[in-house]
Every structure is written in structure tokens, then in C-alpha cells.
Amino acid sequence: MEEMVDWRGNQVNPKRHGGVRATLFLYLLVVVRSSVNAANTNLVGFFRSTHNMTIARSVILSTNFGGATWILSIVGSFVADSYVGRFKAIFFFGPFEVLGYGLLAVQVHHSSLHPPQCNIKQNNANCESLQGWKTLLLYLGLFMVAIGEGFMRPSTPAFGSDQFDTNDPPQMKQKIRFFDFAAFATCFGATFGLVLLVWVQSFKGWNLGLGVCALFMLSGLLLGAFGSPFYRYRLPCGSPLTRILQVIVVAFKKRKIHVVPEKGVEDPELSDLSTDTNDGETLSHTKDLRFLDKASIYTGDTSAWSYCSISQVEETKSFLKMLPILFSSVLCYFPFALFFTLTAPVAATMNTHLRGVRIAPASLYAVSVIIQWIILVLYNRVITPLVARCTSSKYSNVTSHLVRAGVGFVFAMLATIVAALVERKRRMATDPKTLSFLWMLPQFILIGLMEVTSFVGLMEFFSNQLPERIRSLGSSMVFCIVGLSVWLDGAIVAVVSRVTKIGGDGIGWLDGRTFDTTRLDLFYGMLSVLEFVALLNFSFWARKYLQGQRSQ
């Protein structure tokens, strides 16, 4: 509470500032954000229908945008913790997203700012694609959206967490409820966006759809800003990444110092020269990654960039030991973004009527969102307490989190197999319009199961295993996994499109403007093989990590 102030910079009054009342404004912002973000799953359709892009270029641009948003979330978290605070990260950078959607809507509305309309559903259509300064205008709008969302994504839940005092047991329970209600608000907003906003974009025009997204974000930010007098504001106190970087830099600076016995390492923690002992848990020295131990050699200077305590060194070791899990998870997340970019456009080539009502194919993602919410409720209320009763091992939590992530990756592999079989059936059909788009439903369900198990499992794993002072890095590490995988998805599409052109008729698996000329069945089959190899790789590193934990 000493790090908290009110909106005027004065000491907070617990009866007036923070608590459940303050989070009500944030729930509204969460609903709006999630609804707009869910509508972004329809971007491939936007690039193809409005800017006449090929399938490969649309997918690459969509994955680049998604990857940039996730990576900027890490940047946003660092800037908020170290410099501007979480409130300013939300309400200063959030308007960039409004301006970005507004710019995209203006570009679509004025015919001079985008290529002339063309029927991209015809294989032989000679459509003019987006070029020159018009492309820069599109990129600028997308970049502004990515900046706004990237800074708001990590700051919004963290700012909501700041409204509760973790030293007060009743408020600690309210904080847990906040995350439960925030998850519900996210699912509700995503379902709303996938049903209503996607329908407006698909059937009423992209200029109106993007304009509604801009107005939604503006209203969400205004509603959130109305709660300013009731919020608690945490003062910027530095990022955990700085502590890790200090250890690496100091160890590098002292790399030529030779210390043979461990007793030759003098630790100012023992002589009260370090402040870490009063700032959280004290970690014992371990024999792993011993090259970092040189950062704790006392040479007479105890400044942050010249000396690091043993606890700080051990924090860095813990972080580095988890990097194999992080990078192996990146490979397992490959199908994630590709499903959200390819499935809806393919479903649009099928019969999209349900009981006489025309449904936007991207609305199928709502099924995935609803499944995620149901499983989250069951997991928190039923599965977790049951596992806690049945297991008493010191490492049971670590194992269960990694197993949960692994199960999610199995669902991802099954989703790619099902997608390959469904696409094969669609290609063999005389007329794809005779097939219902509900054939896509099983892969939506599987990818929803994958996200709720792997994403939450990894989040819990990193949050549980990281030491107290750097525990807030847990969410950033998961953001990094998703961001890198989404970016690599674009690279995979580019490589596959180029390599599969070699030989034959010179047409790649993802070439052309229509899905009649693609070989998505082969592409999904290749993803299945990659996902199987990635799953084996993840299992190897997870097993090695658990063995290392048990040997300590």
C-alpha cells in the first residue's frame, strides 16, 4: 500500500479507493477490448475482399500483425512497470487503437485509398492489389492498433489486481474473484464481437465494421476513465527484466575474475550491504549455471550494475532454466494463429446458412470461446481442488501445469489432423456449397481446448516457478510464446509458398486468390507432422526440467 497513490498523488484511502467498485469500470473496458480483438480474427477476409490480396499475402500480413501485438505486450509491460505506470499505459496508448481503426475505416470508405473492387472468387480474375503509399497507409493503421492493444493487454489485468491489498485476506479473495469475473467478461466480449461485429463486417461493409470497432474502443476507454477518482495507482518501481539484465551484465564484466572455491565469493547479503533481504524471499546458492555466480563476487562496489546478490543471481538462473520450456512451446503453438486466419475464409466457400439464416463463418470462433470459459470454470471449481486432494508431492503442481500444457498441444495436433481431413473432403466435393460450414466445428472445438489447457497451464507454470521478485514476468513469457509462434507462422507460410512452387506447374500450396487453387489439405498435413515433432521436443525439455527440480 505504500507504493499506492490516488489520482491526485496523495495517499490512498482504502475505504474510497480501489476494491470492487473500482474494478466495475475495468470490466466494461475488458468487454469492449475483447469484443474488438475477437473481430480481428476476420482480418484475412478484410485483406482479400478490400485490398485484393492473395491468400498467402493475407495470411502473412495477418500473422505479422498478431505477432507484433503480442510482442508489443511485453514492451508495454516493461514501460508500464518501469516508467509510466499501468493507468497511463492503458489510457495514453489506448487511443492509438481508436485512431488505427478510424484510419482503416477511412481507407476502406474512400475508393481512392484502396484498389478497385474485384471478384477475387474467380480463379482467372485479374485483380489489382494494394501497392505504393496506399500500402503504407494500411500498415500505419495496423501498427497503431497493435501499439494500443499491445500496451493495454498486460496493463489492464495488472491494474485491476492493483485495486486490492494482498495483505488483507478479504481483499485477497476479492482479487481472485476479480480474475474470475475478468475471464467471464473476456469470454462474453469475445462472443459478442464474433457474433455481432463480425456479422457487420461481413455483410454490412468493412467501413462500417471498422468504424464500429473504433467507436467501441473509444467508449470503453471513456467508461474506464470515469473510474479515475476511485482507482489506486501503483508508482513505477522498475521491471523484473532489469534485475535479470543486471546479473548478465555484471557476470560478463567479471568474466576474467577467477574464483576456484565457493568460499571465495563474498556476499554482502551477510554483511547487510544488500537490500534484497528486506524486499522478499532469500534464495540459496545452487551449482547450476555457475558462470553467473561471478556477478555475486564482491569487489568493493555494491552499485546495481557492479554487484548482484546471491538471491538476484538465483532469480536469473531460475529464469534461464525455463527458456527451453519457452522456446519448445513456441514450436507447439504453430497451428494457433493459422487456424484463426485460414479456417473462416475456407468456411466462407461452403454453405454458411443455418436454419435459413446466413451466418458469418468467423462467428464459429464463438464456439471455441464458450468452450474455453466452461472448461475454465470446471478447472478452477472441480479439477484443481480434486488434484490437490489426491496429490501431496512437492512437485505435483509443477508436473500438473506442464502436463496440462502438453495435453493442450496434443489437442493442437489433433486439430491439424481433423483440419486436413475436412479440407480433403471439401476439395473432393463437386460443389463446396453443398457442404455445411459446420464441418469446421470439430477443429474449432479442438483449438479451443488447446488454448484453454496450454495457455493457462503455461501461465500457471511460469507464475509458480519464478521467484517472488520476478514473478510478474510469467505473463510476459506466455505473451512471448504466442507472439513468436504467430510471427513464425507467417514465415512458414512464406517458405511453403516458395518451396512448393519448385517443379510441377509452378503453383504453390497457398498460391492464388481462391481456395480452389490451394492445397490446404497438404499444408495441414505438414503442420500435423511438425506439431508431433514439436510435442516430442516439448516433452523432452519438460522431463529434463522436472528431473533438474528433483535433483536440487
Coordinates of C-alpha atoms in Angstrom, one line a residue:
M1 CA 0.0 0.0 0.0
E2 CA 3.0 2.3 0.5
E3 CA 3.5 2.2 -3.3
M4 CA -0.1 3.3 -4.0
V5 CA -1.5 6.8 -4.5
D6 CA -4.8 8.2 -5.6
W7 CA -5.4 10.2 -8.8
R8 CA -4.0 13.3 -7.2
G9 CA -0.9 11.7 -5.9
N10 CA -2.0 11.5 -2.3
Q11 CA -2.0 8.5 0.0
V12 CA -4.9 6.2 -0.8
N13 CA -8.0 5.9 1.4
P14 CA -8.8 2.1 1.5
K15 CA -12.5 2.9 2.0
R16 CA -12.7 5.2 -1.0
H17 CA -10.0 4.0 -3.4
G18 CA -9.8 0.5 -5.0
G19 CA -11.8 -2.5 -4.3
V20 CA -14.8 -4.0 -6.1
R21 CA -16.3 -0.6 -7.0
A22 CA -13.2 0.5 -8.9
T23 CA -13.0 -2.8 -10.9
L24 CA -16.5 -2.3 -12.3
F25 CA -15.2 0.3 -14.7
L26 CA -12.4 -2.0 -15.8
Y27 CA -14.9 -4.9 -16.5
L28 CA -16.6 -2.6 -19.1
L29 CA -13.2 -1.9 -20.7
V30 CA -12.4 -5.7 -20.8
V31 CA -15.7 -6.5 -22.5
V32 CA -15.1 -3.8 -25.2
R33 CA -11.4 -4.8 -25.8
S34 CA -12.2 -8.5 -26.1
S35 CA -15.1 -7.9 -28.5
V36 CA -12.9 -5.8 -30.8
N37 CA -9.9 -8.2 -30.6
A38 CA -12.2 -11.2 -31.4
A39 CA -13.3 -9.4 -34.6
N40 CA -9.7 -9.3 -35.7
T41 CA -9.9 -13.0 -36.5
N42 CA -11.6 -11.8 -39.6
L43 CA -8.6 -9.9 -40.9
V44 CA -7.8 -12.3 -43.7
G45 CA -11.2 -11.7 -45.2
F46 CA -10.6 -7.9 -44.9
F47 CA -7.3 -8.1 -46.7
R48 CA -8.7 -10.3 -49.5
S49 CA -12.1 -8.6 -50.1
T50 CA -11.0 -4.9 -49.7
H51 CA -7.3 -4.9 -50.8
N52 CA -7.4 -7.9 -53.3
M53 CA -4.5 -9.7 -51.7
T54 CA -3.6 -13.2 -52.4
I55 CA -4.2 -15.9 -49.8
A56 CA -0.5 -16.2 -48.8
R57 CA 0.0 -12.4 -48.5
S58 CA -3.2 -12.1 -46.5
V59 CA -2.1 -14.8 -44.0
I60 CA 1.4 -13.4 -43.7
L61 CA 0.2 -9.9 -43.0
S62 CA -2.4 -11.1 -40.5
T63 CA 0.2 -13.2 -38.6
N64 CA 2.7 -10.3 -38.6
F65 CA 0.0 -8.0 -37.1
G66 CA -0.9 -10.6 -34.5
G67 CA 2.7 -11.3 -33.6
A68 CA 3.5 -7.6 -33.3
T69 CA 0.6 -7.2 -30.9
W70 CA 1.8 -9.9 -28.7
I71 CA 5.4 -8.8 -28.7
L72 CA 4.4 -5.2 -28.0
S73 CA 2.6 -6.5 -25.0
I74 CA 6.0 -7.3 -23.5
V75 CA 7.2 -3.9 -24.3
G76 CA 4.1 -2.4 -22.8
S77 CA 4.5 -4.3 -19.6
F78 CA 8.1 -3.1 -19.3
V79 CA 7.3 0.5 -20.0
A80 CA 4.3 0.5 -17.6
D81 CA 6.3 -1.1 -14.7
S82 CA 9.4 1.0 -15.2
Y83 CA 8.3 4.4 -16.3
V84 CA 4.7 5.5 -16.9
G85 CA 2.6 3.2 -14.6
R86 CA -0.3 1.0 -15.7
F87 CA -3.0 3.6 -15.8
K88 CA -1.1 5.8 -18.3
A89 CA -0.2 2.7 -20.3
I90 CA -3.9 2.0 -20.8
F91 CA -5.3 5.4 -21.3
F92 CA -2.4 7.1 -23.1
F93 CA -1.6 4.3 -25.6
G94 CA -5.2 3.0 -25.8
P95 CA -6.3 6.0 -28.1
F96 CA -3.8 4.8 -30.6
E97 CA -6.0 1.8 -31.2
V98 CA -9.0 4.0 -31.8
L99 CA -7.1 6.1 -34.3
G100 CA -5.8 3.0 -36.0
Y101 CA -9.3 1.6 -36.6
G102 CA -10.5 5.0 -37.6
L103 CA -7.7 5.3 -40.2
L104 CA -8.5 1.8 -41.6
A105 CA -12.2 2.7 -41.8
V106 CA -11.4 5.9 -43.7
Q107 CA -9.2 4.0 -46.1
V108 CA -12.0 1.5 -46.9
H109 CA -14.6 4.2 -47.2
H110 CA -12.8 6.3 -49.8
S111 CA -12.3 4.3 -53.1
S112 CA -9.2 6.4 -54.0
L113 CA -7.4 4.9 -51.0
H114 CA -7.7 1.2 -51.9
P115 CA -7.7 -0.9 -55.1
P116 CA -10.9 -1.0 -57.2
Q117 CA -13.4 -3.8 -56.3
C118 CA -12.7 -7.1 -58.0
N119 CA -14.3 -10.6 -57.8
I120 CA -11.5 -12.5 -56.1
K121 CA -13.6 -15.6 -56.0
Q122 CA -12.9 -16.1 -59.7
N123 CA -9.7 -18.0 -60.4
N124 CA -8.8 -16.0 -63.6
A125 CA -9.7 -12.6 -62.1
N126 CA -7.0 -10.0 -62.9
C127 CA -7.3 -8.0 -59.7
E128 CA -5.2 -5.0 -58.8
S129 CA -3.6 -5.5 -55.4
L130 CA -2.7 -2.8 -52.8
Q131 CA 0.5 -1.1 -53.7
G132 CA 2.7 2.0 -53.0
W133 CA 1.7 4.7 -50.5
K134 CA -1.7 3.0 -50.0
T135 CA 0.1 0.0 -48.5
L136 CA 1.9 2.3 -46.1
L137 CA -1.5 3.7 -45.0
L138 CA -2.7 0.2 -44.3
Y139 CA 0.4 -0.6 -42.3
L140 CA 0.2 2.6 -40.3
G141 CA -3.4 1.8 -39.3
L142 CA -2.5 -1.8 -38.3
F143 CA 0.6 -0.6 -36.4
M144 CA -1.4 1.9 -34.4
V145 CA -3.9 -0.8 -33.5
A146 CA -1.0 -3.1 -32.4
I147 CA 0.6 -0.4 -30.2
G148 CA -2.7 0.4 -28.5
E149 CA -3.7 -3.2 -27.9
G150 CA -0.1 -4.2 -27.0
F151 CA 0.1 -1.7 -24.2
M152 CA -3.4 -2.3 -22.9
R153 CA -3.3 -6.2 -22.9
P154 CA -0.8 -6.7 -20.0
S155 CA -1.7 -3.5 -18.1
T156 CA -5.5 -3.9 -17.8
P157 CA -5.5 -7.1 -15.6
A158 CA -2.4 -5.9 -13.7
F159 CA -4.1 -2.6 -13.0
G160 CA -7.2 -4.4 -11.8
S161 CA -5.0 -6.5 -9.5
D162 CA -3.6 -3.3 -8.0
Q163 CA -7.1 -2.4 -6.7
F164 CA -6.8 -5.0 -3.9
D165 CA -4.4 -5.2 -0.9
T166 CA -2.9 -8.7 -1.0
N167 CA -2.0 -8.4 2.7
D168 CA -5.7 -8.2 3.6
P169 CA -7.3 -11.7 3.4
P170 CA -10.8 -10.5 2.4
Q171 CA -9.4 -8.3 -0.3
M172 CA -7.2 -11.3 -1.5
K173 CA -10.4 -13.3 -2.0
Q174 CA -11.9 -10.3 -3.9
K175 CA -8.8 -10.2 -6.1
I176 CA -9.2 -13.9 -7.0
R177 CA -12.9 -13.2 -7.9
F178 CA -11.7 -10.2 -10.0
F179 CA -9.7 -12.6 -12.2
D180 CA -12.7 -15.0 -12.5
F181 CA -15.1 -12.2 -13.5
A182 CA -12.4 -10.7 -15.8
A183 CA -12.2 -14.1 -17.6
F184 CA -16.0 -14.1 -17.9
A185 CA -16.0 -10.6 -19.2
T186 CA -13.4 -11.6 -21.8
C187 CA -15.4 -14.6 -23.0
F188 CA -18.7 -12.5 -23.1
G189 CA -17.0 -9.7 -25.0
A190 CA -15.3 -12.1 -27.4
T191 CA -18.6 -13.9 -28.1
F192 CA -20.4 -10.6 -28.7
G193 CA -17.6 -9.5 -31.1
L194 CA -17.6 -12.8 -33.0
V195 CA -21.4 -12.7 -33.4
L196 CA -22.2 -9.0 -33.9
L197 CA -19.1 -7.2 -35.1
V198 CA -18.1 -10.0 -37.5
W199 CA -21.6 -10.0 -38.9
V200 CA -21.4 -6.2 -39.5
Q201 CA -18.0 -6.5 -41.2
S202 CA -19.0 -9.4 -43.4
F203 CA -22.5 -8.3 -44.5
K204 CA -22.7 -4.5 -43.9
G205 CA -19.3 -3.5 -45.2
W206 CA -15.8 -3.1 -43.7
N207 CA -16.0 0.7 -43.5
L208 CA -19.0 0.4 -41.1
G209 CA -17.4 -2.6 -39.3
L210 CA -14.1 -0.9 -38.6
G211 CA -15.9 2.3 -37.7
V212 CA -17.9 0.5 -35.1
C213 CA -14.6 -1.0 -33.7
A214 CA -13.2 2.5 -33.3
L215 CA -16.4 3.7 -31.6
F216 CA -16.4 0.6 -29.3
M217 CA -12.8 1.2 -28.2
L218 CA -13.4 4.9 -27.6
S219 CA -16.5 4.2 -25.5
G220 CA -14.6 1.5 -23.5
L221 CA -11.7 3.9 -22.8
L222 CA -14.1 6.7 -21.7
L223 CA -16.0 4.3 -19.4
G224 CA -12.7 3.2 -17.9
A225 CA -11.5 6.8 -17.4
F226 CA -14.7 7.6 -15.5
G227 CA -13.4 5.5 -12.7
S228 CA -10.2 7.6 -12.2
P229 CA -11.2 9.1 -8.8
F230 CA -11.8 5.6 -7.4
Y231 CA -8.6 3.8 -8.6
R232 CA -5.4 3.0 -6.7
Y233 CA -2.3 3.9 -8.7
R234 CA 0.9 1.9 -8.3
L235 CA 4.0 4.0 -8.7
P236 CA 6.5 2.7 -11.3
C237 CA 9.1 0.7 -9.4
G238 CA 11.2 -1.0 -12.1
S239 CA 10.8 -4.1 -14.3
P240 CA 12.0 -7.6 -13.3
L241 CA 13.8 -7.7 -16.7
T242 CA 16.2 -5.1 -15.3
R243 CA 17.2 -7.4 -12.4
I244 CA 17.9 -10.2 -14.9
L245 CA 19.8 -8.0 -17.2
Q246 CA 21.9 -6.7 -14.3
V247 CA 23.1 -10.2 -13.4
I248 CA 24.1 -11.0 -17.0
V249 CA 25.9 -7.7 -17.5
V250 CA 27.8 -7.9 -14.1
A251 CA 28.7 -11.5 -14.7
F252 CA 30.1 -10.6 -18.2
K253 CA 32.1 -7.7 -16.7
K254 CA 33.6 -10.0 -14.1
R255 CA 34.2 -12.9 -16.5
K256 CA 38.0 -12.7 -16.2
I257 CA 37.9 -12.9 -12.4
H258 CA 38.9 -16.4 -11.4
V259 CA 37.4 -17.9 -8.2
V260 CA 38.0 -21.6 -7.5
P261 CA 36.5 -22.2 -4.1
E262 CA 32.9 -21.1 -3.4
K263 CA 34.1 -19.6 -0.2
G264 CA 36.0 -17.0 -2.2
V265 CA 32.6 -15.4 -3.2
E266 CA 31.9 -12.8 -0.6
D267 CA 28.3 -12.0 -0.3
P268 CA 27.3 -8.5 1.0
E269 CA 23.9 -10.1 2.0
L270 CA 25.8 -11.5 5.0
S271 CA 27.2 -8.0 5.9
D272 CA 23.9 -6.1 5.5
L273 CA 25.2 -4.3 2.3
S274 CA 22.3 -5.7 0.2
T275 CA 18.7 -4.6 0.4
D276 CA 17.3 -7.8 -1.1
T277 CA 16.9 -9.4 2.2
N278 CA 14.2 -6.9 3.2
D279 CA 12.5 -7.0 -0.2
G280 CA 11.2 -10.6 -0.5
E281 CA 12.3 -14.2 -0.3
T282 CA 16.0 -15.0 0.1
L283 CA 17.2 -17.8 -2.3
S284 CA 20.0 -20.3 -1.6
H285 CA 23.0 -20.7 -3.8
T286 CA 22.8 -23.6 -6.4
K287 CA 25.5 -25.2 -8.5
D288 CA 23.8 -24.7 -11.9
L289 CA 24.9 -22.1 -14.4
R290 CA 27.9 -21.3 -12.3
F291 CA 29.2 -18.7 -14.8
L292 CA 26.6 -16.4 -13.4
D293 CA 28.0 -16.7 -9.8
K294 CA 30.7 -14.2 -10.7
A295 CA 28.0 -11.5 -10.6
S296 CA 28.0 -12.0 -6.8
I297 CA 31.7 -11.6 -6.3
Y298 CA 32.2 -8.6 -4.0
T299 CA 34.9 -6.2 -5.4
G300 CA 34.2 -3.2 -3.2
D301 CA 31.4 -1.7 -5.3
T302 CA 27.8 -2.6 -4.4
S303 CA 26.0 -0.5 -7.1
A304 CA 23.3 -2.3 -9.1
W305 CA 25.4 -2.7 -12.2
S306 CA 28.6 -3.8 -10.4
Y307 CA 27.3 -6.3 -7.8
C308 CA 24.4 -8.6 -7.6
S309 CA 23.2 -10.5 -4.5
I310 CA 23.1 -14.3 -4.5
S311 CA 19.3 -14.2 -4.5
Q312 CA 19.3 -12.0 -7.6
V313 CA 21.7 -14.4 -9.3
E314 CA 19.5 -17.4 -8.4
E315 CA 16.4 -15.5 -9.8
T316 CA 18.3 -15.2 -13.1
K317 CA 19.2 -18.8 -13.0
S318 CA 15.5 -19.8 -12.5
F319 CA 14.5 -17.6 -15.4
L320 CA 17.2 -19.1 -17.7
K321 CA 16.3 -22.7 -16.8
M322 CA 12.8 -22.1 -18.1
L323 CA 13.9 -20.8 -21.5
P324 CA 13.9 -24.4 -23.1
I325 CA 10.3 -24.7 -22.0
L326 CA 9.5 -21.3 -23.5
F327 CA 11.1 -22.0 -26.9
S328 CA 9.8 -25.5 -27.2
S329 CA 6.3 -24.2 -26.5
V330 CA 6.8 -21.7 -29.4
L331 CA 7.1 -24.6 -31.8
C332 CA 4.0 -26.3 -30.3
Y333 CA 1.9 -23.1 -30.8
F334 CA 2.4 -23.1 -34.6
P335 CA -1.2 -24.1 -35.5
F336 CA -2.8 -21.5 -33.2
A337 CA -2.7 -18.4 -35.5
L338 CA -3.1 -20.3 -38.7
F339 CA -6.4 -21.7 -37.6
F340 CA -7.6 -18.2 -36.7
T341 CA -6.5 -16.9 -40.1
L342 CA -7.4 -19.7 -42.5
T343 CA -10.4 -21.5 -41.2
A344 CA -13.0 -18.7 -41.5
P345 CA -12.1 -17.8 -45.1
V346 CA -12.3 -21.5 -46.1
A347 CA -15.7 -21.9 -44.4
A348 CA -16.9 -19.0 -46.4
T349 CA -16.6 -21.2 -49.6
M350 CA -19.1 -23.6 -48.0
N351 CA -22.8 -23.4 -47.2
T352 CA -23.0 -20.8 -44.4
H353 CA -26.7 -20.9 -43.9
L354 CA -28.1 -22.3 -40.6
R355 CA -31.9 -22.8 -40.5
G356 CA -32.3 -20.3 -43.2
V357 CA -30.2 -17.6 -41.5
R358 CA -26.9 -16.6 -43.1
I359 CA -24.0 -16.9 -40.6
A360 CA -20.6 -15.2 -40.8
P361 CA -18.1 -18.0 -40.8
A362 CA -15.8 -16.3 -38.3
S363 CA -18.7 -16.5 -35.8
L364 CA -17.7 -20.1 -35.4
Y365 CA -14.9 -18.9 -33.2
A366 CA -17.5 -18.1 -30.6
V367 CA -17.9 -21.9 -30.0
S368 CA -14.2 -22.0 -29.1
V369 CA -14.6 -19.1 -26.7
I370 CA -17.6 -20.6 -24.9
I371 CA -15.8 -24.0 -24.5
Q372 CA -12.8 -22.2 -23.0
W373 CA -15.0 -20.4 -20.4
I374 CA -16.8 -23.6 -19.4
I375 CA -13.6 -25.6 -19.0
L376 CA -12.0 -22.7 -17.0
V377 CA -14.9 -22.8 -14.6
L378 CA -14.8 -26.6 -14.2
Y379 CA -11.0 -26.5 -13.8
N380 CA -11.0 -23.9 -11.1
R381 CA -14.0 -25.3 -9.2
V382 CA -13.7 -29.0 -9.7
I383 CA -10.4 -30.3 -11.2
T384 CA -7.9 -28.2 -9.2
P385 CA -9.3 -29.0 -5.8
L386 CA -9.6 -32.7 -6.7
V387 CA -5.9 -32.8 -7.8
A388 CA -4.9 -31.0 -4.7
R389 CA -6.5 -33.7 -2.5
C390 CA -5.2 -36.6 -4.5
T391 CA -1.5 -35.4 -4.7
S392 CA 0.8 -34.5 -2.0
S393 CA 4.2 -34.4 -3.8
K394 CA 6.3 -31.3 -3.6
Y395 CA 6.5 -31.3 -7.4
S396 CA 2.9 -32.2 -8.2
N397 CA 1.9 -28.6 -9.1
V398 CA 4.8 -28.3 -11.5
T399 CA 4.1 -31.6 -13.1
S400 CA 0.3 -30.9 -13.5
H401 CA 1.0 -27.5 -15.1
L402 CA 3.4 -29.0 -17.7
V403 CA 1.1 -32.0 -18.3
R404 CA -1.8 -29.6 -18.8
A405 CA 0.2 -27.6 -21.4
G406 CA 1.2 -30.9 -23.1
V407 CA -2.4 -32.1 -23.3
G408 CA -3.2 -28.8 -25.0
F409 CA -0.5 -29.4 -27.6
V410 CA -2.0 -32.9 -28.2
F411 CA -5.3 -31.1 -29.0
A412 CA -3.4 -28.8 -31.4
M413 CA -2.0 -31.8 -33.2
L414 CA -5.5 -33.5 -33.4
A415 CA -6.9 -30.2 -34.7
T416 CA -4.4 -30.1 -37.6
I417 CA -5.3 -33.7 -38.5
V418 CA -9.0 -33.0 -38.5
A419 CA -8.5 -29.8 -40.5
A420 CA -6.5 -31.8 -43.1
L421 CA -9.3 -34.4 -43.4
V422 CA -12.1 -31.8 -43.6
E423 CA -10.2 -29.8 -46.3
R424 CA -9.7 -33.1 -48.2
K425 CA -13.5 -33.7 -48.1
R426 CA -14.1 -30.1 -49.2
R427 CA -11.7 -30.4 -52.2
M428 CA -13.3 -33.7 -53.3
A429 CA -16.8 -32.3 -53.3
T430 CA -18.3 -31.4 -56.7
D431 CA -19.6 -28.1 -55.2
P432 CA -18.3 -27.0 -51.8
K433 CA -21.5 -25.1 -51.4
T434 CA -23.3 -28.4 -50.8
L435 CA -21.2 -28.9 -47.6
S436 CA -22.2 -27.1 -44.4
F437 CA -19.7 -24.9 -42.8
L438 CA -20.4 -26.9 -39.6
W439 CA -17.9 -29.4 -40.8
M440 CA -15.4 -26.9 -39.5
L441 CA -16.8 -27.1 -36.0
P442 CA -14.7 -30.1 -34.7
Q443 CA -11.4 -28.2 -35.3
F444 CA -12.8 -25.1 -33.7
I445 CA -13.6 -27.2 -30.6
L446 CA -10.2 -28.8 -30.6
I447 CA -8.3 -25.5 -30.9
G448 CA -10.5 -24.0 -28.1
L449 CA -9.4 -27.0 -25.9
M450 CA -5.8 -26.4 -26.9
E451 CA -5.9 -22.7 -26.0
V452 CA -7.6 -23.2 -22.6
T453 CA -5.3 -26.0 -21.5
S454 CA -1.9 -24.9 -22.9
F455 CA -2.2 -21.2 -22.4
V456 CA -3.4 -21.4 -18.8
G457 CA -1.1 -24.3 -18.0
L458 CA 2.0 -22.3 -19.1
M459 CA 0.8 -19.2 -17.3
E460 CA 0.4 -21.1 -14.1
F461 CA 3.8 -22.9 -14.6
F462 CA 5.8 -19.7 -15.1
S463 CA 4.0 -17.9 -12.3
N464 CA 4.6 -20.8 -9.9
Q465 CA 8.2 -21.4 -10.7
L466 CA 9.5 -17.9 -11.0
P467 CA 10.8 -16.4 -7.7
E468 CA 8.7 -13.8 -6.0
R469 CA 10.6 -10.7 -7.2
I470 CA 10.3 -11.6 -10.9
R471 CA 7.0 -13.5 -10.8
S472 CA 5.3 -10.8 -12.8
L473 CA 7.4 -12.0 -15.8
G474 CA 5.1 -15.1 -16.1
S475 CA 2.5 -13.4 -18.2
S476 CA 5.2 -11.8 -20.4
M477 CA 6.8 -15.1 -21.1
V478 CA 3.5 -16.6 -22.3
F479 CA 2.9 -13.5 -24.4
C480 CA 6.4 -14.1 -25.9
I481 CA 5.5 -17.7 -26.7
V482 CA 2.3 -16.7 -28.6
G483 CA 3.9 -13.7 -30.3
L484 CA 7.0 -15.6 -31.6
S485 CA 4.8 -18.5 -32.8
V486 CA 2.4 -16.1 -34.7
W487 CA 5.4 -14.4 -36.3
L488 CA 6.9 -17.8 -37.3
D489 CA 3.6 -18.8 -38.8
G490 CA 4.0 -16.0 -41.3
A491 CA 7.5 -17.3 -42.1
I492 CA 6.2 -20.8 -42.5
V493 CA 3.5 -19.7 -45.0
A494 CA 6.1 -17.7 -47.0
V495 CA 8.6 -20.6 -47.1
V496 CA 5.9 -23.2 -48.0
S497 CA 4.6 -21.0 -50.8
R498 CA 8.0 -20.5 -52.2
V499 CA 9.3 -24.1 -51.9
T500 CA 6.1 -25.8 -53.2
K501 CA 6.4 -23.7 -56.4
I502 CA 9.5 -25.7 -57.4
G503 CA 8.8 -28.3 -60.0
G504 CA 5.4 -29.3 -61.3
D505 CA 3.2 -26.5 -62.6
G506 CA 4.9 -23.8 -60.6
I507 CA 1.9 -23.2 -58.3
G508 CA 2.5 -23.4 -54.6
W509 CA 0.2 -24.9 -52.0
L510 CA -1.0 -21.4 -50.9
D511 CA -0.9 -19.6 -54.2
G512 CA -3.8 -17.8 -55.8
R513 CA -6.7 -15.7 -54.7
T514 CA -9.2 -18.5 -54.2
F515 CA -9.1 -21.7 -52.1
D516 CA -9.9 -23.8 -55.2
T517 CA -6.3 -23.5 -56.3
T518 CA -4.7 -24.2 -52.9
R519 CA -3.6 -27.4 -51.3
L520 CA -4.5 -26.7 -47.7
D521 CA -5.0 -30.4 -47.0
L522 CA -1.3 -31.0 -47.7
F523 CA -0.4 -27.8 -45.7
Y524 CA -2.4 -29.0 -42.7
G525 CA -0.9 -32.5 -43.0
M526 CA 2.6 -30.9 -42.9
L527 CA 1.5 -29.0 -39.8
S528 CA 0.4 -32.2 -38.1
V529 CA 3.9 -33.7 -38.6
L530 CA 5.6 -30.5 -37.3
E531 CA 3.2 -30.5 -34.3
F532 CA 4.1 -34.1 -33.5
V533 CA 7.8 -33.4 -33.6
A534 CA 7.3 -30.2 -31.5
L535 CA 5.3 -32.2 -28.9
L536 CA 8.2 -34.7 -28.6
N537 CA 10.6 -31.8 -28.2
F538 CA 8.4 -30.2 -25.5
S539 CA 8.1 -33.5 -23.6
F540 CA 11.9 -33.9 -23.6
W541 CA 12.6 -30.4 -22.1
A542 CA 9.7 -30.7 -19.7
R543 CA 11.0 -34.0 -18.4
K544 CA 14.5 -32.6 -18.2
Y545 CA 13.3 -29.6 -16.2
L546 CA 11.4 -31.8 -13.7
Q547 CA 14.5 -34.0 -13.3
G548 CA 16.5 -30.9 -12.5
Q549 CA 14.0 -29.7 -9.9
R550 CA 14.0 -33.1 -8.2
S551 CA 17.8 -33.2 -8.1
Q552 CA 18.1 -29.9 -6.2

